[in-house]
Amino acid sequence: MMKHKKFVTKDLFQLANQWLGILSFLFLIACGDQSINDPVEKKVSGLLSKMTLEEKIGQLIQQNSEGYSDNKIGQIKNSAIGSILNETNPETINALQKIAVEESRLGIPILFGRDVIHGFKTIFPVPLGQGASWNPQIVEEGARIAAIEAASTGIRWTFAPMLDIGRDQRWGRIVEGFGEDPYLTSALGAAMIRGFQGERLNDPTSLAACAKHFAGYGAAEGGRDYNTSIISGEQLRNTYLPPFKAAVDAGAATFMVSFNEINGVPNSGNPWLTQQLLRKEWGYDGMVVSDWNSVGEMINHGYVKDPEEAALVALKAGIDMDMENHVFSHLTNLVKNKKIKESEIDEAVRRVLRLKFKLGLFENPYLATTQPVFYAEEHLAIAQKAAVESVVLLKNENNLLPLANTIKSVAVIGPMADAPHDQLGTWVFDGEKSHTVTPLTTLREEYGSTLKINYAQGLNFSRDKDTKQFAQAIAAAKASDAVLFFAGEEAILSGEAHSRADISLPGAQKELLAEVAKTGKPIVLIVMAGRTTEIYKELPLVNACLFSFHPGTMGGPALVDLIFGKAVPSGKLPVTYPKMVGQSPIYYNHKNTGRPPVGNIENIDDIPLEAGQVSLGNTSHYLDAGKDPLFPFGYGLSYTTFQYSDLKLSAKEIGKDEQLVASCVVTNTGTFEGAETVQLYIRDWVGSITRPVKELKAFDKITLKAGESRTVSFTLTADDLKFWNNDNQQLLEAGDFTLWIGPNSAEGLETNFKLKE
Ligand code: BGC
């Protein structure tokens, strides 16, 4: 009886709903809305008109996988979930999908999502490493391969790229983004989106990308993950938002809001951010997902009192899907109690259904083939190329690198020389360490017959403090012509919730290096890490340093090729490299302040005892670290040298609707063929709000043969000179500018131009 009654109510409800659907359809025709002619929109409207409120809310709920469990089967049959994350077994995916398609009332397919961050099985360098490549093409190719591999298991949605600007090396998640600069992050983020999404979303090898974490997550106070972000309006618009705008322009299918609050408002409940800015101002029509339980966490933030209010605030703010449903099930009540209109639910459901139609899930819900595509030869080749391009040569005294063939024996020392798990980096759920090729393996395979390899790791893992293997490592160094010292951080020391207050080499690595250095042998330090670790005191002990971040599956062959000169380093730092953790946050495009330091004053030891308050240099610097970083943003050496000359501008003055062409000649003055990233920066000297001392506005990575010259030119438009103020206004102000073209943010040829009224 009860069952029947329920059925009748549901039927009436559906009938009313269908009528509502038809009426709104007619209304749209009357208003001349173009979207109704769109085949996808027609399908979405048609389906929506048949859905009950419960079925609609089901589409807004994403849950973690439990495999082929009774609970999940029941939820799917009842249309109570729209998406599942973290299921990677193709058979389970197909079996669950079959239930959705054949046994739920309307047959709406499930969308399977996964964190495919820097590769699926074939692992590419961590995103910060990919940032060092300054090569959008290699980033795009890597993401394409990740998509092909992941989609072959039935996953069609990845929670990447992370577009958060990271300026604090303590923040564990700095590793997941492309560094500190809005322009570089925008370019590489858009490339990654293109790679994941391929030519069209309904290709079975395409993944829907997710621009995350929207927004300002990287500004967490003190680099503590999930912490408060205090960001002025102009900083938000000028620094933190541009990569997200670039993601909209690149067609990112989805957005994820971040855990943090900005200026007191959590991003899971901020209508300005999601409705006003993202949807209205930027015209974004894709789906917005919360972060894992971030809607419910608004209770912890002290922004809402209970789960029901959290659901209300999040939906009104424009969040379409609740990741790992903790509160969206309360939406039913909210509609029944008239706190939310069903039409508001419909808007969110539309965005979910639209995505499923665009992905082709209705036509092809199942995995067409299960051909193994993992670790394909061409995937590994691109992973190796990406790893080569992600390595930054920081030091190369007397051209120790590439190693000369007079070197007949090498000592291989350090916890990262043969660390197949840790070399992959953070956010690796599917890549297997059994496929990792470590530097030690490559050395033995490729050079074992021509070179004596004395392996003594000295420490078993990066945090190892036990010195009992030091003697062996020292003996290996003494018995060798050169030392390859592989230092760094284990993968688990960076990534989500893995911030560090001490960013130096952990465990007893510093002590081991100091002992090995006493042998007087030439040392190449190779650092594999998820952040630019503190190596200020270690650098003077070594002759050369390659910084590889966590280089992924093919890190070994990439590094060995670089060490022996089969490849030439071309990576450039995507972040400013601090000397000491106390300098963080640190970034090149800072403001000048009223008291900028002149030179790099480190005066702590010059201050006389009991000196008066007016001691040396009342400027913005640290007594013990000065103002300069260890290495500037954009820095990286090569085995060859590049000379910059002949900087030219198309005009010394331009009008607001004119373009400026800046060019210079770059010559390879060394003996190796090599790639150079040519960087263009500007400074706007006076503004109605203060402007940064430098801003990256363009770059180009070019390859030059030894002796070859090329003219590199860049075109700037008014858009490149605009900035935002604190009243949400974008301004273009006449005045004087300086322009640099050079090899990094601290060097380059310089000229001036004027923007006329
Ligand atoms: C992270 C997201 C991630 C999600 C799903 C969250 O904890 O912040 O970046 O996509 O989990 O795994």
Tab-separated table of N, CA and C in Angstrom, residues 147 246 476 502 593 722:
chain	number	residue	atom	x	y	z
A	147	ALA	N	45.794	10.925	-20.574
A	147	ALA	CA	44.377	10.746	-20.894
A	147	ALA	C	44.156	9.417	-21.605
A	246	ALA	N	42.487	31.727	-18.057
A	246	ALA	CA	43.091	31.025	-19.210
A	246	ALA	C	42.466	29.637	-19.356
A	476	ALA	N	83.688	4.636	-1.411
A	476	ALA	CA	83.310	4.609	-2.839
A	476	ALA	C	83.768	5.893	-3.526
A	502	ASP	N	60.890	23.128	7.704
A	502	ASP	CA	62.314	23.072	7.393
A	502	ASP	C	62.408	22.467	6.004
A	593	THR	N	58.237	48.594	-2.883
A	593	THR	CA	58.176	49.171	-1.526
A	593	THR	C	58.734	50.610	-1.530
A	722	LYS	N	47.621	45.978	-19.284
A	722	LYS	CA	46.499	46.293	-18.378
A	722	LYS	C	46.714	45.677	-17.003
